[in-house]
Coordinates of C-alpha atoms in Angstrom, one line a residue:
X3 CA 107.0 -50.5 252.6
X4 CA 106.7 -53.7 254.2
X5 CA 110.5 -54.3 255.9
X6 CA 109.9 -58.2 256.7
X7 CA 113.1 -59.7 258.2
X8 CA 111.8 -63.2 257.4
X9 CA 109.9 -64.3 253.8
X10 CA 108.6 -67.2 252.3
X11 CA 108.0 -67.0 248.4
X12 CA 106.0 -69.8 247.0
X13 CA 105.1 -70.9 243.7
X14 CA 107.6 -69.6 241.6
X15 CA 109.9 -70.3 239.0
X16 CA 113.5 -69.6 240.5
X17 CA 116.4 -69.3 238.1
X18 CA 119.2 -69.7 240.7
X19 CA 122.8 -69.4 240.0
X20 CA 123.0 -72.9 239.0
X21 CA 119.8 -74.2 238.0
X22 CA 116.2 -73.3 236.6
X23 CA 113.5 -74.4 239.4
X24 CA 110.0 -74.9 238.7
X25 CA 107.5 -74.7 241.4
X26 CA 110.0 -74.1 244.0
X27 CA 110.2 -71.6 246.8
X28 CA 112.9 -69.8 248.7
X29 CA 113.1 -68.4 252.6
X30 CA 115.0 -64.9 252.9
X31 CA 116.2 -64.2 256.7
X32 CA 118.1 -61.3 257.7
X33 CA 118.4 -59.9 254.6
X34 CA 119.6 -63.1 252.9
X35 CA 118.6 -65.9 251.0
X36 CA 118.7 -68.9 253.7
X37 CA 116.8 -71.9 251.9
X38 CA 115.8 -72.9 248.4
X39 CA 113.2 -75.6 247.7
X40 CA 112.1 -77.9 245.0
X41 CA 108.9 -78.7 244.5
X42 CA 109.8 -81.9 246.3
X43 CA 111.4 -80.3 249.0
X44 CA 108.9 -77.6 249.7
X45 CA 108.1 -77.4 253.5
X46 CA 104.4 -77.8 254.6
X47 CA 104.4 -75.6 257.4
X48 CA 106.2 -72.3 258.3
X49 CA 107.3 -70.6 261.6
X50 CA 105.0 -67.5 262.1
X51 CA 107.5 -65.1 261.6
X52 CA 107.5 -66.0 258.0
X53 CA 105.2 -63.6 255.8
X54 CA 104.3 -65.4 253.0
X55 CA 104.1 -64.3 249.1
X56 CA 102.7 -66.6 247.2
X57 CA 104.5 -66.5 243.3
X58 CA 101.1 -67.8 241.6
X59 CA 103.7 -69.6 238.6
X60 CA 106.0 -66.0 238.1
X61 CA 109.5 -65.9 237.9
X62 CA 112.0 -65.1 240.1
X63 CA 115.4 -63.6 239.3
X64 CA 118.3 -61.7 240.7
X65 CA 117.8 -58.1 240.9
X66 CA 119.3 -55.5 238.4
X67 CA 123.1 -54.2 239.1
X68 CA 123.2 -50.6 237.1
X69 CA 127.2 -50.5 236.9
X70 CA 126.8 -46.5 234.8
X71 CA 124.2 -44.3 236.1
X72 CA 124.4 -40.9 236.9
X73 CA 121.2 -39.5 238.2
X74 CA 117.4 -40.2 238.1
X75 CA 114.2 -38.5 239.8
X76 CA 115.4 -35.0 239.5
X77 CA 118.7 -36.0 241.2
X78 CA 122.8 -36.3 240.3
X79 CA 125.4 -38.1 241.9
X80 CA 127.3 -34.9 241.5
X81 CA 125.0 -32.9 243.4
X82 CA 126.8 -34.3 246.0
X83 CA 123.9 -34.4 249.3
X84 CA 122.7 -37.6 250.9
X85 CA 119.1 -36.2 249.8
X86 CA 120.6 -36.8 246.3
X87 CA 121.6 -40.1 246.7
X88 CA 118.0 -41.0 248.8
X89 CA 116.4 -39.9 246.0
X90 CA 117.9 -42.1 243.4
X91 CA 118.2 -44.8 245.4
X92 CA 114.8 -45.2 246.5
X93 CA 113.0 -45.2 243.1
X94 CA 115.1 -47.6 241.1
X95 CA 113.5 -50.9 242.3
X96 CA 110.4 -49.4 240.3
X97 CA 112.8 -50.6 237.4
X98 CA 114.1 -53.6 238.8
X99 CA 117.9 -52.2 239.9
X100 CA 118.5 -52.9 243.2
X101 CA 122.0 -51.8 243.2
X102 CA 124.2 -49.9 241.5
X103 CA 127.1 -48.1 241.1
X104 CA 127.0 -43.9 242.1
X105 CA 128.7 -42.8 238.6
X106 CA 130.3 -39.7 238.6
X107 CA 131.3 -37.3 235.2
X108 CA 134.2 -35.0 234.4
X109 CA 134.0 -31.9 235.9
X110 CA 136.4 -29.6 238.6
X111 CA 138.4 -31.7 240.9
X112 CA 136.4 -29.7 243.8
X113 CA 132.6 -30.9 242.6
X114 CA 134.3 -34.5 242.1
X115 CA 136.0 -34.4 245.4
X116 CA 132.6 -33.3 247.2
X117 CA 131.0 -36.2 245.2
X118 CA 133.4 -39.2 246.4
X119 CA 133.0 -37.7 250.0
X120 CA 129.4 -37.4 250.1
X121 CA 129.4 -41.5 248.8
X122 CA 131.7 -42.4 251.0
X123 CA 129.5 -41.4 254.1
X124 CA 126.3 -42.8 252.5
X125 CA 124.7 -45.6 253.9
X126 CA 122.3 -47.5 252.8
X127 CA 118.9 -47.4 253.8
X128 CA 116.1 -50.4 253.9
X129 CA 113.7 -50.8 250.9
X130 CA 116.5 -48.7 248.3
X131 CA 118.5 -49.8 245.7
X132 CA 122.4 -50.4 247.5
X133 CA 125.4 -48.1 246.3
X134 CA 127.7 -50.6 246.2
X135 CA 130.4 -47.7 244.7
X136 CA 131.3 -45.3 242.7
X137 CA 131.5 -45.6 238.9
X138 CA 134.5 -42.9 237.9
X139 CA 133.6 -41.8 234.2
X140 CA 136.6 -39.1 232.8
X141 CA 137.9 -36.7 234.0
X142 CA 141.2 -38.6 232.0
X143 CA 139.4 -38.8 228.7
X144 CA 140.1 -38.1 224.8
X145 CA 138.5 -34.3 224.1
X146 CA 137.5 -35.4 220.7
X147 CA 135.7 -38.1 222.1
X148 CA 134.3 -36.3 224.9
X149 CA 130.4 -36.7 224.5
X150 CA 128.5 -35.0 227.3
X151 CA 131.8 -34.5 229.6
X152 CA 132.7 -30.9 229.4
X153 CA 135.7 -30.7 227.9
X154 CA 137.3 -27.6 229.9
X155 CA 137.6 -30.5 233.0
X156 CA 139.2 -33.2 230.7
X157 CA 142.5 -34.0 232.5
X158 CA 145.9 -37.1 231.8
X159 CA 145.7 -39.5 233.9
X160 CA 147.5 -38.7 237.0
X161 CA 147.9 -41.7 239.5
X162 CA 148.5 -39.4 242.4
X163 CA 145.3 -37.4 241.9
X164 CA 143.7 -40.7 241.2
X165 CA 144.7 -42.3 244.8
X166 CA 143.8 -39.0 246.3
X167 CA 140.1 -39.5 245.0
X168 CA 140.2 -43.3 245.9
X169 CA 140.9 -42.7 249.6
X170 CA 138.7 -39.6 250.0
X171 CA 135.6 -42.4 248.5
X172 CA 136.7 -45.0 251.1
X173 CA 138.1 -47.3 248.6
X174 CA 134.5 -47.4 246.2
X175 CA 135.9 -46.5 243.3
X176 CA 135.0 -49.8 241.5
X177 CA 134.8 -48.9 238.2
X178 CA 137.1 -46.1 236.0
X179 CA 136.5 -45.0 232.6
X180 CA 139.3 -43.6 230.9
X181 CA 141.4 -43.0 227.0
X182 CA 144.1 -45.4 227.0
X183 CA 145.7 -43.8 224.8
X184 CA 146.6 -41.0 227.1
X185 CA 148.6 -43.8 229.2
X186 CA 151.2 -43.7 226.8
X187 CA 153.5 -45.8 228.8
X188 CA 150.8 -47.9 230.9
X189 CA 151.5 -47.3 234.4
X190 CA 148.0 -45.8 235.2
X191 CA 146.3 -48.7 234.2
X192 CA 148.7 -51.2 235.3
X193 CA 148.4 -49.2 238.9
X194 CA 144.6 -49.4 238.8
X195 CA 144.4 -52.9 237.7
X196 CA 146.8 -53.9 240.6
X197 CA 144.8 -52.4 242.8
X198 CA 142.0 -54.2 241.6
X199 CA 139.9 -51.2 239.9
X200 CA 137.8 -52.4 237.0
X201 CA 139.5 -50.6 233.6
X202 CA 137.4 -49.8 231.0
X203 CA 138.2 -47.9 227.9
X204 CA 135.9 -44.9 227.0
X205 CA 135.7 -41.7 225.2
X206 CA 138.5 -42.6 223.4
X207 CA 139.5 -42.5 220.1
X208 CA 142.3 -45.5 220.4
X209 CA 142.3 -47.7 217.5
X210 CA 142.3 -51.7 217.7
X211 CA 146.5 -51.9 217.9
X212 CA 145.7 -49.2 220.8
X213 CA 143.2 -51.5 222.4
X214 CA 145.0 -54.6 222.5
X215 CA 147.9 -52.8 224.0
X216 CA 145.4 -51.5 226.4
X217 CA 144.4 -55.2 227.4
X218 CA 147.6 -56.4 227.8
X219 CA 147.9 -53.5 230.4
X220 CA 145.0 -54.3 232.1
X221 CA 141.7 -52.6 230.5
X222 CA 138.8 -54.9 231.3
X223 CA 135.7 -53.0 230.0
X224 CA 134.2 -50.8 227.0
X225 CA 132.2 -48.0 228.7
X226 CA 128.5 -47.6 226.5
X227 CA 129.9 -49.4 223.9
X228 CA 129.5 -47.7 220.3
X229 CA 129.2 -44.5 221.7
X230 CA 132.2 -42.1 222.0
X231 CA 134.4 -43.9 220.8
X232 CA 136.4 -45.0 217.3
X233 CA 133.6 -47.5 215.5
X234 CA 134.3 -50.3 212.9
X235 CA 135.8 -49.3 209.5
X236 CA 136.9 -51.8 207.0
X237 CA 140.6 -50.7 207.8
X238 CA 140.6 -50.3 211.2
X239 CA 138.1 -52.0 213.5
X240 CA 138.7 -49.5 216.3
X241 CA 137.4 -50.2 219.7
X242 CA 133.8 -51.6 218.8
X243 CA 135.6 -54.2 217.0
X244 CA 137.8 -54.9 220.0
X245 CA 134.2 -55.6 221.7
X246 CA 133.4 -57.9 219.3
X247 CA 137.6 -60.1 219.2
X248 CA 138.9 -59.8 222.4
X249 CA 137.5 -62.3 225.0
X250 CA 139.0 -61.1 228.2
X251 CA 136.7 -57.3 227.3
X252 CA 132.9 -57.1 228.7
X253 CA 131.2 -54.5 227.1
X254 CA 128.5 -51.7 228.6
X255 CA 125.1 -51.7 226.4
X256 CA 122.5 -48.9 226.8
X257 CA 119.9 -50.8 225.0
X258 CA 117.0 -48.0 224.9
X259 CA 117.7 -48.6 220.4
X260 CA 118.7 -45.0 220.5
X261 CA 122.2 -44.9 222.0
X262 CA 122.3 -47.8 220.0
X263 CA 119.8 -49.0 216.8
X264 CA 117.6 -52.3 217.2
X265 CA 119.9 -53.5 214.3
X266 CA 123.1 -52.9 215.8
X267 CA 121.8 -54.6 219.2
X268 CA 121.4 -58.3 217.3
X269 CA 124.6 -57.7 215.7
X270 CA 126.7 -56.8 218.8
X271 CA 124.4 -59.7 221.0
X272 CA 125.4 -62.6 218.2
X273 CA 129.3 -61.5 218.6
X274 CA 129.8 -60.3 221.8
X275 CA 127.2 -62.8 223.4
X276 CA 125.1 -62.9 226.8
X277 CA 128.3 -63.6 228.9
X278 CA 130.2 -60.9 228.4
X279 CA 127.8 -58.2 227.9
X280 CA 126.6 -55.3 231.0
X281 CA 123.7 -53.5 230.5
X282 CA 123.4 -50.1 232.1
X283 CA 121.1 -46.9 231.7
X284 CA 123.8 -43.9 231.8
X285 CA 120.7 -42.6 232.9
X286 CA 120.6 -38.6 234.3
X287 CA 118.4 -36.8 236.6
X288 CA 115.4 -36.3 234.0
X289 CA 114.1 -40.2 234.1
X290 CA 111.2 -40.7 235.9
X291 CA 110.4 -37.2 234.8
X292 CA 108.7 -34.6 232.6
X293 CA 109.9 -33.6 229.6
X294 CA 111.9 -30.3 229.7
X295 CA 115.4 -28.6 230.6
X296 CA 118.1 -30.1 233.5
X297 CA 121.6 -30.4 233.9
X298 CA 124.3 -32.6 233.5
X299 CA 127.6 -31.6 234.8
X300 CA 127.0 -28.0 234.5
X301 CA 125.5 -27.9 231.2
X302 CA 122.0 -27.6 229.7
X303 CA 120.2 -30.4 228.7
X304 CA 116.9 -30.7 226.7
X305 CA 114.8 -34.2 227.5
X306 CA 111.9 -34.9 225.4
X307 CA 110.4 -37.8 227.1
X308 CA 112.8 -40.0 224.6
X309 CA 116.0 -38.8 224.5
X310 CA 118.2 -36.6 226.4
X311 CA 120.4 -34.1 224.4
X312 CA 123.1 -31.1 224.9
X313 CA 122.0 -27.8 222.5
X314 CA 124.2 -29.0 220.0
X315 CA 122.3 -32.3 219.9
X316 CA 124.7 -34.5 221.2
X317 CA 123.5 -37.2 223.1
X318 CA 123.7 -36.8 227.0
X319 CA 123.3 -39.8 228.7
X320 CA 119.9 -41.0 228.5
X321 CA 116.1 -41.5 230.6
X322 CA 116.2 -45.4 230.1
X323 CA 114.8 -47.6 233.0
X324 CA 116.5 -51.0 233.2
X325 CA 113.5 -52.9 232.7
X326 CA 112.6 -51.4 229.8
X327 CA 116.3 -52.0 228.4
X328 CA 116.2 -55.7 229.6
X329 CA 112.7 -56.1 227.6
X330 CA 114.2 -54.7 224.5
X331 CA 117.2 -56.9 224.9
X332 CA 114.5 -59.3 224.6
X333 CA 112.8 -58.7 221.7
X334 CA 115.9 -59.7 220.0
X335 CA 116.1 -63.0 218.1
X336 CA 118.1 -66.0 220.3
X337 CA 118.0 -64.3 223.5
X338 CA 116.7 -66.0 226.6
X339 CA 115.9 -65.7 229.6
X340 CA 118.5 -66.5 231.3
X341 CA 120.7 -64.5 229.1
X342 CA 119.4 -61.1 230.3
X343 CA 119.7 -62.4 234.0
X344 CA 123.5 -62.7 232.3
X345 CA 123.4 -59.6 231.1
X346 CA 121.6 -57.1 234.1
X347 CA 122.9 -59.1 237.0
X348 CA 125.7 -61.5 237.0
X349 CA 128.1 -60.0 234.7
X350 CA 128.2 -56.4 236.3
X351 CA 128.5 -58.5 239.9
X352 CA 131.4 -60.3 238.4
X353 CA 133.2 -57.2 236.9
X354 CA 133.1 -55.4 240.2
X355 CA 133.6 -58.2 242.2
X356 CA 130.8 -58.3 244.2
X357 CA 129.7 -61.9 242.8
X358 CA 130.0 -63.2 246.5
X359 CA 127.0 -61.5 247.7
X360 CA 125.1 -60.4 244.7
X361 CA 124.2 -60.9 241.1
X362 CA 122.4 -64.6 241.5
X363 CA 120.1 -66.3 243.2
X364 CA 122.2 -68.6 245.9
X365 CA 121.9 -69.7 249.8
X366 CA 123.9 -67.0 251.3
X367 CA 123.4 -63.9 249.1
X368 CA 121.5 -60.9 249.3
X369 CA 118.1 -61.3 248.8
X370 CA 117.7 -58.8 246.0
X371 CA 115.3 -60.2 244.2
X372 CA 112.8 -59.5 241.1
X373 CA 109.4 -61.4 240.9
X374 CA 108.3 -60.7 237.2
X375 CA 106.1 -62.3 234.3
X376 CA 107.3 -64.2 231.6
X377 CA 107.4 -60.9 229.9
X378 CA 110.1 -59.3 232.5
X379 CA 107.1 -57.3 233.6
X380 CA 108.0 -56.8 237.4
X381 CA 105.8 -57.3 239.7
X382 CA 107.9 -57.3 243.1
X383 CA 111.2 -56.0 243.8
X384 CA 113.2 -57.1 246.7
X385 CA 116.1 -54.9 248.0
X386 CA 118.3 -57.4 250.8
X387 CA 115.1 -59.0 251.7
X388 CA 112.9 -55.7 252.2
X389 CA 109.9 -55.8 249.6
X390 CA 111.0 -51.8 248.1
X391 CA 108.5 -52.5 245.0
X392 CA 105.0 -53.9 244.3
X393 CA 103.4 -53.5 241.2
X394 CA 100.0 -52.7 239.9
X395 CA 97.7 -55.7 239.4

């Protein structure tokens, strides 16, 4: 990999936090993104340290922030090794992510304790995707609703447990998914939304009375929205329907149209809408991989190069690669662009609050960068200014 300090890209189009920019260019130093140039603007001459990629009219956009994923390239967060975490890391830019958050599932307080330790000594490594933290899904979750989470580890909230975990991750918790309606009197979420934890309701089988409630309290999220969880009914609109009213909710998408249908996908983007929308992968160890049998949280399951399911044919997480979600995000009718930059980059930044350093293209940010086609076809990934992917002409 080429780990160039100082780069000059030329000849793209940039679509910048504030602004589309044709013909423009951009200089990364240290890791960040120091200039950005109009075609007017553009300078005629460079100091030698630049290395120079010239765009040839392609696009560049912020990089991908994967806010759910568990595992990928035979590896789990819950295997709990830095090895682990290299390995997952290093092959996401192949998909555009170049960070994301290390998400963990329910299982013995001991396996989730060795998890949030081994995270909170990772660092980051040149030319991989960041770990910018931990995504906590369960262990305080509705049984009924319980998915791929083995249920013999489902547990109530409990804020002391919870502030144990916290600590022993070095404060990365970012992101919790949990059943509100197990909070009968609110404290746990009001806690975790004092303390500034992103909230988001999942594998749970609250209706929509129980999710406003849950708002009010401090739930900011739906976690793989349609999936485990109550759906819409004509006399109850349950949580998907919460999605679809409540403004101050952003919503998780797994848009591989398996999770979720094509059909539903146009439906939930024309009410829910590009800005508060996240889309993730939930993606386990099998993508990048053959079909066959791995595991998920102690349990078997069977990936055949489409989906990845439990024996009983329950769904269990899944092999999509963010790329290909953002492409079929595209497909559908009135979105743009700029709405699945919304979508894969600045709305998780925002909802983990990280939107200082990443998630747009801006004088000061990381320089984690995507140079794709007009097709989202990538063709470079940058990870804080190292090129970590290059594409096949």
């Amino acid at each position: 990999m080429n780990n160039q300090l100082s780069l000059y890209i030329k000849n793209v189009t940039i679509y910048a936090e504030d602004r589309m920019i044709e013909n423009g260019g951009l200089m990364i130093e240290e890791g960040r993104i120091s200039k950005i140039f109009t075609d007017k603007e553009k300078p005629e001459s460079y100091p030698s340290r630049f290395k120079i990629l010239d765009g040839q009219g392609l696009n560049v956009v912020p990089g991908f922030i994967d806010g759910h994923i568990h595992g990928a390239n035979g590896s789990d967060v819950m295997d709990a090794t830095e090895e682990a975490l290299d390995q997952i890391a290093k092959v996401l830019p192949k998909e555009g992510t170049t960070s994301f958050l290390a998400t963990t599932i329910t299982q013995s307080t001991e396996n989730i304790e060795r998890a949030l330790r081994n995270v909170a000594s990772y660092r980051n490594k040149d030319g991989f995707a960041d770990i910018i933290g931990v995504h906590l899904e369960g262990p305080f979750i509705e049984p009924s609703k319980k998915g791929a989470q083995p249920i013999e580890h489902i547990k109530k909230p409990d804020i002391d447990l919870f502030e144990r975990w916290q600590a022993l991750s070095n404060n990365k918790i970012k992101t919790i998914t949990m059943a509100p309606e197990h909070d009968e009197d609110g404290s746990f979420i009001r806690h975790l939304a004092d303390a500034g934890v992103n909230v988001s309701a999942g594998h749970t089988g609250t209706d929509f009375a129980g999710m406003k409630e849950a708002v009010s309290r401090g739930v900011r999220q739906v976690t793989h929205l349609c999936n485990a969880m109550s759906g819409i009914h004509h006399r109850d609109i349950g949580v998907v329907g919460a999605a679809f009213l409540l403004e101050e909710l952003r919503a998780e998408l797994i848009a591989d149209g398996i999770h979720v249908a094509p059909e539903m996908l146009q439906l939930i983007y024309e009410n829910v809408g590009s800005e508060r929308l996240i889309l993730i992968t939930d993606a386990m160890r099998a993508k990048c991989l053959q079909a066959g049998n791995y595991d998920l949280g102690g349990q078997n399951v069977f990936v055949d190069g489409i989906r990845a399911v439990l024996e009983d044919g329950t769904l269990a997480g899944s092999i999509l690669k963010m790329g290909n979600g953002v492409k079929q995000m595209l497909k559908l009718d009135g979105v743009l662009f700029e709405d699945v930059i919304a979508m894969a980059s600045m709305n998780p930044a925002k909802q983990i609050g990280v939107f200082d350093r990443k998630g747009s293209i801006k004088i000061g940010k990381d320089a984690d960068l995507l140079v794709v086609d007009d097709q989202f076809t990538i063709k470079y990934t940058l990870c804080r200014g190292t090129i970590a992917y290059e594409g096949e002409e």
